[in-house]
Coordinates of C-alpha atoms and ligand atoms in Angstrom, one line a residue:
X1 CA 0.0 0.0 0.0
X2 CA 2.8 2.4 0.9
X3 CA 4.4 1.6 -2.4
X4 CA 1.1 2.5 -4.2
X5 CA 0.9 5.8 -2.3
X6 CA 4.5 6.5 -3.5
X7 CA 3.3 5.9 -7.0
X8 CA 0.4 8.3 -6.6
X9 CA 2.7 11.0 -5.2
X10 CA 5.0 10.5 -8.2
X11 CA 2.0 10.9 -10.6
X12 CA 0.9 14.1 -8.8
X13 CA 4.5 15.4 -9.1
X14 CA 4.7 14.3 -12.7
X15 CA 1.5 16.1 -13.6
X16 CA 3.0 19.4 -12.3
X17 CA 6.5 18.9 -13.7
X18 CA 5.3 18.2 -17.2
X19 CA 2.6 20.9 -17.5
X20 CA -0.5 18.8 -16.9
X21 CA -2.0 20.0 -13.6
X22 CA -1.0 22.8 -11.3
X23 CA -2.4 23.7 -7.9
X24 CA -4.6 26.8 -8.3
X25 CA -3.3 30.1 -7.1
X26 CA 0.0 28.4 -6.4
X27 CA 2.0 31.6 -5.8
X28 CA -0.4 32.4 -3.0
X29 CA 0.1 28.9 -1.5
X30 CA -2.9 27.4 -3.4
X31 CA -6.6 27.0 -2.8
X32 CA -7.9 23.8 -1.3
X33 CA -9.1 21.2 -3.9
X34 CA -8.9 23.6 -6.8
X35 CA -6.6 23.0 -9.7
X36 CA -5.5 24.5 -13.0
X37 CA -4.7 22.5 -16.2
X38 CA -1.4 23.3 -17.9
X39 CA -0.3 23.3 -21.6
X40 CA -0.4 19.5 -21.8
X41 CA -3.2 18.9 -19.4
X42 CA -5.6 21.0 -21.4
X43 CA -4.9 19.0 -24.6
X44 CA -5.5 15.7 -22.8
X45 CA -8.6 17.1 -21.2
X46 CA -10.0 18.4 -24.5
X47 CA -9.3 15.0 -26.2
X48 CA -11.2 13.2 -23.4
X49 CA -14.1 15.6 -23.8
X50 CA -14.1 15.1 -27.6
X51 CA -14.1 11.3 -27.1
X52 CA -17.1 11.6 -24.8
X53 CA -19.0 14.2 -26.8
X54 CA -18.7 12.6 -30.2
X55 CA -19.4 9.1 -28.8
X56 CA -22.7 10.6 -27.4
X57 CA -23.8 13.2 -29.9
X58 CA -22.2 12.1 -33.2
X59 CA -22.7 8.4 -32.9
X60 CA -26.2 8.5 -31.6
X61 CA -28.9 9.9 -33.9
X62 CA -31.2 10.4 -30.9
X63 CA -28.8 12.3 -28.6
X64 CA -28.2 16.0 -28.9
X65 CA -26.1 18.4 -26.9
X66 CA -26.7 21.7 -25.0
X67 CA -24.7 24.2 -22.9
X68 CA -26.8 25.6 -20.1
X69 CA -25.7 28.3 -17.6
X70 CA -24.0 27.7 -14.3
X71 CA -26.3 30.2 -12.6
X72 CA -29.9 29.0 -12.5
X73 CA -33.1 30.0 -10.7
X74 CA -32.7 29.1 -7.1
X75 CA -36.1 27.3 -7.0
X76 CA -34.5 24.7 -9.3
X77 CA -32.3 23.5 -6.4
X78 CA -35.3 23.4 -4.0
X79 CA -37.3 21.3 -6.6
X80 CA -34.4 19.0 -7.3
X81 CA -33.9 18.3 -3.5
X82 CA -30.4 19.7 -3.3
X83 CA -31.3 22.4 -0.8
X84 CA -32.6 19.9 1.6
X85 CA -30.7 16.7 0.9
X86 CA -27.4 17.3 -0.9
X87 CA -25.5 16.5 2.2
X88 CA -22.5 14.5 3.3
X89 CA -22.1 13.1 6.8
X90 CA -19.0 14.7 8.4
X91 CA -17.0 13.8 11.4
X92 CA -14.0 15.5 13.0
X93 CA -11.1 14.0 14.9
X94 CA -10.7 16.0 18.0
X95 CA -6.9 15.6 18.2
X96 CA -5.8 16.2 14.7
X97 CA -8.7 18.6 14.0
X98 CA -9.0 16.9 10.6
X99 CA -12.4 16.5 9.0
X100 CA -13.6 13.3 7.3
X101 CA -16.6 11.9 5.6
X102 CA -18.1 9.3 7.9
X103 CA -19.4 7.3 5.0
X104 CA -15.9 7.3 3.3
X105 CA -14.2 6.1 6.6
X106 CA -16.6 3.2 6.8
X107 CA -16.3 2.3 3.1
X108 CA -12.5 2.2 3.4
X109 CA -12.9 -0.1 6.4
X110 CA -15.0 -2.4 4.2
X111 CA -12.4 -2.3 1.5
X112 CA -9.8 -3.4 4.1
X113 CA -11.7 -6.6 4.6
X114 CA -11.7 -7.1 0.9
X115 CA -8.0 -6.5 0.8
X116 CA -7.4 -9.1 3.5
X117 CA -9.3 -11.7 1.5
X118 CA -7.4 -10.8 -1.7
X119 CA -4.1 -11.2 0.2
X120 CA -5.1 -14.7 1.4
X121 CA -6.1 -15.7 -2.1
X122 CA -2.8 -14.3 -3.5
X123 CA -0.8 -16.2 -0.9
X124 CA -2.6 -19.5 -1.6
X125 CA -2.3 -19.0 -5.4
X126 CA 1.4 -18.7 -5.0
X127 CA 1.6 -21.8 -2.8
X128 CA -0.5 -24.1 -4.9
X129 CA 0.6 -22.8 -8.4
X130 CA -1.4 -24.2 -11.3
X131 CA -3.5 -26.5 -9.2
X132 CA -5.0 -23.5 -7.4
X133 CA -8.8 -23.4 -7.4
X134 CA -10.0 -19.9 -6.2
X135 CA -13.6 -20.8 -5.8
X136 CA -12.8 -23.8 -3.7
X137 CA -10.3 -21.9 -1.6
X138 CA -12.8 -19.2 -0.9
X139 CA -15.4 -21.7 0.2
X140 CA -13.1 -23.6 2.5
X141 CA -10.5 -21.2 3.9
X142 CA -11.4 -20.4 7.6
X143 CA -9.6 -17.0 7.5
X144 CA -11.4 -15.9 4.3
X145 CA -14.7 -16.9 5.7
X146 CA -14.1 -15.0 8.9
X147 CA -13.1 -11.9 6.9
X148 CA -16.1 -12.3 4.6
X149 CA -18.5 -12.6 7.5
X150 CA -17.2 -9.5 9.2
X151 CA -17.3 -7.6 5.9
X152 CA -20.9 -8.6 5.2
X153 CA -22.1 -7.7 8.6
X154 CA -20.4 -4.3 8.5
X155 CA -21.7 -3.7 5.0
X156 CA -25.3 -4.5 6.0
X157 CA -25.1 -2.3 9.1
X158 CA -23.6 0.6 7.2
X159 CA -26.2 0.4 4.3
X160 CA -29.0 0.4 6.9
X161 CA -27.5 3.4 8.7
X162 CA -27.1 5.3 5.5
X163 CA -30.6 4.5 4.3
X164 CA -32.1 5.5 7.6
X165 CA -30.0 8.6 7.7
X166 CA -29.0 7.5 11.2
X167 CA -26.0 9.7 12.0
X168 CA -25.5 8.3 15.6
X169 CA -25.3 4.8 14.2
X170 CA -22.7 5.9 11.6
X171 CA -20.6 7.2 14.5
X172 CA -21.1 4.1 16.5
X173 CA -19.9 2.0 13.6
X174 CA -16.7 4.1 13.5
X175 CA -16.2 3.5 17.2
X176 CA -17.1 -0.2 17.1
X177 CA -14.8 -0.8 14.1
X178 CA -12.0 1.0 16.0
X179 CA -11.3 3.3 13.0
X180 CA -8.5 5.7 13.8
X181 CA -7.6 9.0 12.3
X182 CA -4.7 8.5 9.9
X183 CA -3.1 11.7 11.0
X184 CA -3.4 11.6 14.9
X185 CA -3.8 7.8 15.1
X186 CA -6.5 8.4 17.8
X187 CA -10.2 7.4 17.9
X188 CA -11.3 10.6 19.6
X189 CA -14.3 11.5 17.3
X190 CA -16.9 14.2 17.4
X191 CA -20.6 13.5 16.5
X192 CA -21.5 13.0 12.9
X193 CA -23.2 16.0 11.3
X194 CA -24.8 16.7 7.9
X195 CA -23.1 19.2 5.7
X196 CA -24.7 20.8 2.6
X197 CA -22.2 20.8 -0.3
X198 CA -23.6 23.6 -2.4
X199 CA -21.8 26.9 -2.8
X200 CA -24.0 30.0 -2.7
X201 CA -23.6 33.6 -3.8
X202 CA -25.7 36.7 -4.3
X203 CA -27.1 37.9 -7.5
X204 CA -28.2 41.5 -8.1
X205 CA -27.3 44.6 -5.9
X206 CA -28.6 44.7 -2.4
X207 CA -30.3 48.0 -3.0
X208 CA -32.6 46.3 -5.5
X209 CA -33.0 43.3 -3.2
X210 CA -30.5 40.6 -4.0
X211 CA -31.2 36.9 -4.5
X212 CA -29.3 34.0 -3.0
X213 CA -28.3 31.7 -5.8
X214 CA -26.3 28.5 -6.0
X215 CA -23.4 27.4 -8.1
X216 CA -24.7 24.2 -9.7
X217 CA -23.5 21.1 -8.0
X218 CA -24.3 19.0 -11.1
X219 CA -25.0 19.9 -14.8
X220 CA -28.0 17.6 -15.0
X221 CA -30.6 20.1 -13.8
X222 CA -29.7 22.4 -16.7
X223 CA -30.8 19.5 -19.0
X224 CA -34.1 18.9 -17.1
X225 CA -35.2 22.5 -17.2
X226 CA -34.5 22.6 -20.9
X227 CA -36.3 19.3 -21.6
X228 CA -39.3 20.9 -23.3
X229 CA -37.2 23.4 -25.3
X230 CA -35.0 20.7 -26.8
X231 CA -37.8 18.2 -27.3
X232 CA -40.0 20.7 -29.1
X233 CA -37.4 22.6 -31.2
X234 CA -35.5 19.4 -32.1
X235 CA -38.8 17.4 -32.6
X236 CA -37.2 14.7 -30.5
X237 CA -39.0 11.4 -30.1
X238 CA -38.7 9.2 -27.0
X239 CA -36.3 7.5 -26.3
X240 CA -33.8 10.4 -26.8
X241 CA -30.9 11.9 -24.8
X242 CA -29.5 15.3 -24.0
X243 CA -25.8 15.6 -23.4
X244 CA -23.9 18.4 -21.7
X245 CA -20.3 19.1 -20.6
X246 CA -19.8 21.8 -18.0
X247 CA -18.4 23.0 -14.7
X248 CA -20.0 21.9 -11.4
X249 CA -19.1 23.0 -7.8
X250 CA -19.2 21.2 -4.5
X251 CA -17.9 22.3 -1.2
X252 CA -16.3 18.9 -0.5
X253 CA -15.6 18.2 3.1
X254 CA -12.3 16.4 2.4
X255 CA -9.9 17.8 -0.1
X256 CA -6.8 15.6 0.0
X257 CA -6.9 13.5 -3.1
X258 CA -5.6 15.8 -5.9
X259 CA -8.0 16.0 -8.8
X260 CA -10.1 13.0 -7.6
X261 CA -12.2 15.2 -5.4
X262 CA -12.2 18.9 -6.3
X263 CA -14.4 21.8 -5.3
X264 CA -14.6 23.0 -8.9
X265 CA -14.7 20.3 -11.5
X266 CA -16.2 19.4 -14.8
X267 CA -18.9 16.9 -15.6
X268 CA -20.0 15.1 -18.8
X269 CA -23.6 14.2 -18.3
X270 CA -26.2 12.6 -20.5
X271 CA -29.9 12.3 -19.5
X272 CA -31.7 9.7 -21.6
X273 CA -35.5 10.1 -21.6
X274 CA -37.6 6.9 -21.8
X275 CA -41.1 5.5 -21.4
X276 CA -42.2 4.8 -17.9
X277 CA -41.6 1.1 -17.2
X278 CA -38.8 0.8 -19.7
X279 CA -36.2 2.5 -17.5
X280 CA -34.5 -0.6 -16.1
X281 CA -34.0 -2.0 -19.6
X282 CA -32.3 1.2 -20.6
X283 CA -30.3 1.3 -17.4
X284 CA -28.8 -2.1 -18.3
X285 CA -28.2 -0.8 -21.9
X286 CA -26.3 2.3 -20.7
X287 CA -24.3 0.3 -18.1
X288 CA -22.9 -1.8 -20.9
X289 CA -22.4 1.0 -23.4
X290 CA -20.5 3.1 -20.9
X291 CA -18.2 0.3 -19.7
X292 CA -17.4 -0.4 -23.4
X293 CA -16.5 3.3 -23.9
X294 CA -13.9 3.0 -21.1
X295 CA -12.5 -0.3 -22.2
X296 CA -12.1 0.7 -25.8
X297 CA -9.3 3.0 -24.7
X298 CA -7.2 -0.2 -24.1
X299 CA -6.1 0.6 -20.6
X300 CA -6.8 -3.0 -19.5
X301 CA -10.2 -4.5 -19.0
X302 CA -9.2 -5.9 -15.5
X303 CA -8.9 -2.3 -14.3
X304 CA -12.6 -1.6 -14.5
X305 CA -15.5 -2.9 -12.5
X306 CA -19.1 -2.1 -11.6
X307 CA -20.1 -1.1 -8.1
X308 CA -23.8 -1.0 -7.2
X309 CA -24.9 1.7 -4.8
X310 CA -25.8 0.7 -1.2
X311 CA -27.7 3.9 -0.7
X312 CA -29.8 5.2 -3.5
X313 CA -30.1 8.9 -3.9
X314 CA -33.5 10.4 -3.2
X315 CA -34.3 10.4 -6.9
X316 CA -33.1 7.0 -8.0
X317 CA -34.5 3.4 -8.4
X318 CA -31.2 1.9 -9.5
X319 CA -27.6 3.1 -9.6
X320 CA -24.2 1.7 -10.3
X321 CA -20.7 3.2 -10.6
X322 CA -18.0 2.3 -13.0
X323 CA -14.8 2.1 -11.0
X324 CA -11.2 2.3 -12.1
X325 CA -8.2 0.8 -10.3
X326 CA -6.3 3.8 -9.1
X327 CA -3.1 3.5 -7.0
X328 CA -5.4 4.0 -4.0
X329 CA -7.8 1.3 -4.9
X330 CA -10.9 0.9 -7.1
X331 CA -12.6 4.3 -7.2
X332 CA -15.7 5.7 -8.9
X333 CA -15.1 7.4 -12.2
X334 CA -18.7 7.4 -13.6
X335 CA -22.2 7.0 -12.2
X336 CA -25.1 5.5 -14.1
X337 CA -28.4 6.3 -12.4
X338 CA -32.0 5.5 -13.1
X339 CA -33.5 8.8 -11.8
X340 CA -37.2 7.8 -12.4
X341 CA -39.4 10.8 -13.3
X342 CA -38.4 12.5 -10.1
X343 CA -36.7 15.6 -11.5
X344 CA -39.1 16.4 -14.3
X345 CA -42.1 15.8 -11.9
X346 CA -40.6 18.1 -9.3
X347 CA -39.9 20.9 -11.9
X348 CA -43.5 20.5 -13.1
X349 CA -44.7 20.9 -9.5
X350 CA -42.5 23.8 -8.6
X351 CA -42.7 25.8 -11.9
X352 CA -46.4 25.1 -12.4
X353 CA -45.6 24.3 -16.1
X354 CA -46.7 21.1 -17.7
X355 CA -43.6 19.1 -18.5
X356 CA -44.8 16.1 -20.4
X357 CA -44.4 14.2 -23.6
X358 CA -47.1 13.1 -25.9
X359 CA -46.3 9.6 -27.1
X360 CA -47.9 9.2 -30.5
X361 CA -47.5 5.4 -30.5
X362 CA -49.2 5.0 -27.1
X363 CA -51.5 8.0 -27.7
X364 CA -50.9 9.3 -24.2
X365 CA -49.1 12.0 -22.2
X366 CA -46.6 11.1 -19.6
X367 CA -43.6 12.5 -17.6
X368 CA -40.7 10.6 -19.1
X369 CA -38.3 8.5 -17.0
X370 CA -34.6 9.2 -17.1
X371 CA -31.4 7.2 -17.2
X372 CA -28.4 9.4 -16.5
X373 CA -24.8 8.7 -17.3
X374 CA -22.5 11.1 -15.3
X375 CA -18.8 11.2 -15.5
X376 CA -16.2 13.6 -14.1
X377 CA -13.8 14.9 -16.7
X378 CA -11.1 15.4 -14.1
X379 CA -11.6 11.9 -12.6
X380 CA -11.4 10.4 -16.0
X381 CA -8.2 12.4 -16.6
X382 CA -6.8 11.1 -13.3
X383 CA -7.7 7.5 -14.2
X384 CA -6.0 7.8 -17.6
X385 CA -2.9 9.4 -15.9
X386 CA -2.7 6.6 -13.3
X387 CA -3.2 3.9 -15.9
X388 CA -0.6 5.4 -18.3
X389 CA 2.2 6.3 -15.8
X390 CA 5.0 3.7 -16.2
X391 CA 8.5 3.5 -14.9
X392 CA 10.6 1.2 -17.2
X393 CA 14.1 -0.2 -17.1
X394 CA 15.6 0.4 -20.5
X395 CA 19.1 -1.1 -21.0
X396 CA 21.7 -1.3 -18.3
X397 CA 21.4 1.3 -15.5
X398 CA 18.9 3.3 -17.4
X399 CA 15.2 3.9 -16.6
X400 CA 12.6 6.0 -18.3
X401 CA 9.2 7.4 -17.2
X402 CA 6.8 7.0 -20.0
X403 CA 3.1 7.9 -20.2
X404 CA 1.5 5.1 -22.1
X405 CA -1.5 7.2 -23.0
X406 CA -4.0 6.0 -25.5
X407 CA -2.4 7.6 -28.6
X408 CA -5.7 9.2 -29.6
X409 CA -5.8 11.1 -26.3
X410 CA -2.1 12.1 -26.2
X411 CA -1.6 15.9 -25.9
X412 CA 1.1 15.9 -28.7
X413 CA 0.9 13.3 -31.5
X414 CA 4.4 13.7 -32.8
X415 CA 7.6 15.6 -32.1
X416 CA 9.7 16.6 -35.1
X417 CA 13.4 16.8 -34.3
X418 CA 16.3 18.0 -36.5
X419 CA 19.3 15.8 -35.6
X420 CA 21.5 18.9 -35.4
X421 CA 20.7 22.7 -35.4
X422 CA 22.4 23.4 -38.7
X423 CA 22.9 22.2 -42.3
X424 CA 19.4 23.1 -43.2
X425 CA 17.9 20.4 -40.9
X426 CA 15.8 22.8 -38.8
X427 CA 14.3 24.2 -42.0
X428 CA 13.5 20.7 -43.3
X429 CA 11.9 19.8 -40.0
X430 CA 9.7 23.0 -40.1
X431 CA 8.7 22.0 -43.7
X432 CA 7.5 18.6 -42.4
X433 CA 5.7 20.3 -39.5
X434 CA 3.8 22.4 -42.1
X435 CA 2.5 19.3 -43.7
X436 CA 1.3 17.8 -40.4
X437 CA 0.1 20.7 -38.3
X438 CA -3.4 20.9 -39.9
X439 CA -4.2 17.4 -38.8
X440 CA -2.2 16.9 -35.6
X441 CA -0.9 18.7 -32.6
X442 CA 2.9 18.4 -33.4
X443 CA 5.9 19.9 -31.6
X444 CA 9.2 21.1 -32.8
X445 CA 12.2 20.2 -30.6
X446 CA 15.8 20.9 -31.3
X447 CA 17.4 21.3 -27.8
X448 CA 19.7 18.7 -26.2
X449 CA 20.7 15.3 -27.5
X450 CA 18.2 13.1 -29.3
X451 CA 18.1 10.7 -26.3
X452 CA 17.1 13.5 -24.0
X453 CA 14.5 14.7 -26.4
X454 CA 13.0 11.2 -26.6
X455 CA 12.7 11.1 -22.8
X456 CA 11.0 14.4 -22.7
X457 CA 8.4 13.3 -25.2
X458 CA 8.0 9.9 -23.4
X459 CA 7.2 11.8 -20.2
X460 CA 4.2 13.6 -21.9
X461 CA 3.1 10.5 -23.8
X462 CA 3.9 11.6 -27.3
X463 CA 3.3 8.5 -29.5
X464 CA 5.9 9.4 -32.2
X465 CA 9.2 11.1 -32.4
X466 CA 10.4 11.9 -35.9
X467 CA 14.1 12.7 -36.6
X468 CA 15.2 14.7 -39.6
X469 CA 18.9 14.0 -40.5
X470 CA 21.2 14.5 -43.4
X471 CA 19.8 11.6 -45.3
X472 CA 16.4 13.3 -45.2
X473 CA 17.8 16.1 -47.4
X474 CA 19.0 13.5 -49.9
X475 CA 16.1 11.1 -50.2
X476 CA 13.2 12.6 -48.2
X477 CA 13.1 9.8 -45.5
X478 CA 13.0 10.3 -41.8
X479 CA 13.3 8.0 -38.8
X480 CA 10.1 7.5 -36.8
X481 CA 10.3 6.1 -33.3
X482 CA 7.4 4.6 -31.5
X483 CA 6.9 5.5 -27.9
X484 CA 6.1 2.1 -26.3
X485 CA 8.4 -0.2 -28.3
X486 CA 11.0 2.4 -28.8
X487 CA 11.5 0.9 -32.2
X488 CA 12.8 3.1 -35.0
X489 CA 12.0 2.8 -38.7
X490 CA 13.0 4.8 -41.8
X491 CA 10.1 6.0 -43.7
X492 CA 9.4 8.6 -46.5
X493 CA 8.3 11.9 -44.9
X494 CA 5.4 11.8 -47.3
X495 CA 4.0 8.8 -45.4
X496 CA 4.0 10.4 -42.0
X497 CA 0.5 11.8 -42.2
X498 CA -0.9 8.3 -42.9
X499 CA 1.2 6.6 -40.2
X500 CA 0.4 9.1 -37.5
X501 CA -3.3 9.2 -38.6
X502 CA -3.7 5.5 -38.4
X503 CA -2.5 5.3 -34.8
X504 CA -4.2 8.5 -33.4
X505 CA -7.5 8.5 -35.2
X506 CA -10.8 9.0 -33.4
X507 CA -12.5 7.2 -36.2
X508 CA -10.8 3.8 -35.4
X509 CA -11.8 4.2 -31.8
X510 CA -15.4 5.1 -32.6
X511 CA -15.6 2.0 -34.8
X512 CA -14.8 -0.1 -31.8
X513 CA -17.8 1.3 -30.1
X514 CA -20.4 0.4 -32.7
Ligands
ATP601 P1 -18.5 10.7 -4.6 O1 -19.3 9.6 -3.9 O2 -17.1 10.3 -5.0 O3 -18.5 12.0 -3.8 P2 -20.8 11.1 -6.2 O4 -21.4 9.7 -6.2 O5 -21.3 12.2 -5.3 O6 -19.2 11.0 -6.0 P3 -22.0 11.9 -8.6 O7 -22.8 12.9 -8.0 O8 -22.6 10.6 -9.1 O9 -20.7 11.6 -7.7 O10 -21.2 12.6 -9.8 C1 -20.9 12.0 -11.0 C2 -19.5 12.0 -11.3 O11 -18.9 13.4 -11.2 C3 -18.6 11.2 -10.4 O12 -18.6 9.8 -10.9 C4 -17.2 11.8 -10.5 O13 -16.6 11.4 -11.7 C5 -17.6 13.3 -10.7 N1 -17.4 14.0 -9.5 C6 -18.3 14.1 -8.5 N2 -17.8 14.9 -7.5 C7 -16.5 15.2 -7.8 C8 -15.5 16.0 -7.3 N3 -15.7 16.6 -6.1 N4 -14.4 16.2 -8.0 C9 -14.2 15.7 -9.2 N5 -15.1 14.9 -9.8 C10 -16.3 14.7 -9.1

């Protein structure tokens, strides 16, 4: 575990050193859980957004996009339930004065039992070799069964406490499980309290009478309140979806996990409107489609899993997360929720406007049901970074750090390098750049040895390095080096567009989805 924490620290440091992610307001010592994206980070982020947007809006005839405002009428948040129920249970350690989410402390404890079981299994697998039968081992190992029983009991107790909103019981679980503060090491806990996560501000001058408004904690409500606008102007027929990418704000209690949990972040959400009664079928559909979208990036299928929710949000009748294996365990990257007709019904009630759909096939009006897919851009970014970060031994006494990013998402697709800064090689390199820059984000690099330049590009995940040398001037060929294999090949410069295009094309990725 300590080793994994080291890896995570290295990833955070790498993000800063190579222009991916900087702490916000750094020269003023930063601002808790707020981050800025640098020159490479923004490229990666934009590519992630493009992958999501096109997969939704371009590949599905019945999904369209919108961009709604961050500020919205305050009654929206009353109607959606966020004013009354968008809370997290918090608990403080009296010695370290550190604040935690009570639910997260307990979930981590559950994960510890899972880890214990995994360890037993790994130990036995090593001992028995090929003859190892995991199912049989789990069914017969006394240790595993003890851990499993404790885990299941804790899980049941926790789920009940969360569903009953029983804050005293949450605290009692923390006491009974002897959960200690990782900073002070003590079990000296305060009571558990609810904490509303919405930021608020004032709109209008006080002289005119100002209004308290909220910074949206999710982009979804902007979609719901535009349901009729889009349905009518787009002549959309159910089932159909509305997609949106935009900022969301949550005053998170704990802000210690880099861009995993931010106070200002970005969401990519799609609300899919369906007939009442068909929602669970569509829920299953979107679960599969979304997992495929993640897996198509080739970061390793074993690094993803579903995790069903123990506590359903006030609006949901089914919910699951897609989790990715981060260095600090499997963590939620995306949520898929069956939100029933809760939101549209609430807006109908609070606004007094009829929000319904006339279904010509059924010849009836109804408030549509909704399946939501909701993914954080920043969490997706972090999962990609964690999956891509690799330290490799190359040759004797030499190592390299390489970001094995999916080529299609890489910030820079190719670096063009003149072997030396003279003899017309820089000019030739610029000429080649001019043939590539309309299609790809390419970089010119002439400083330091070729080896150092390769390492620099490896560190930002550039799939191709192209070297222009004296032979290029004679026969128009260049060497192209591939990031992961480090193999080099001599090819005509006129072929570069095809070679780079084949590896970095969104088209090929999209074909995998359909
Ligand atoms: P968590 O349980 O981790 O707080 P959540 O279940 O509240 O997350 P949702 O409300 O389902 O999250 O939000 C959908 C997605 O938005 C999440 O899967 C995550 O990718 C992203 N997200 C939510 N909160 C944050 C945050 N504070 N920082 C970055 N991304 C976030």
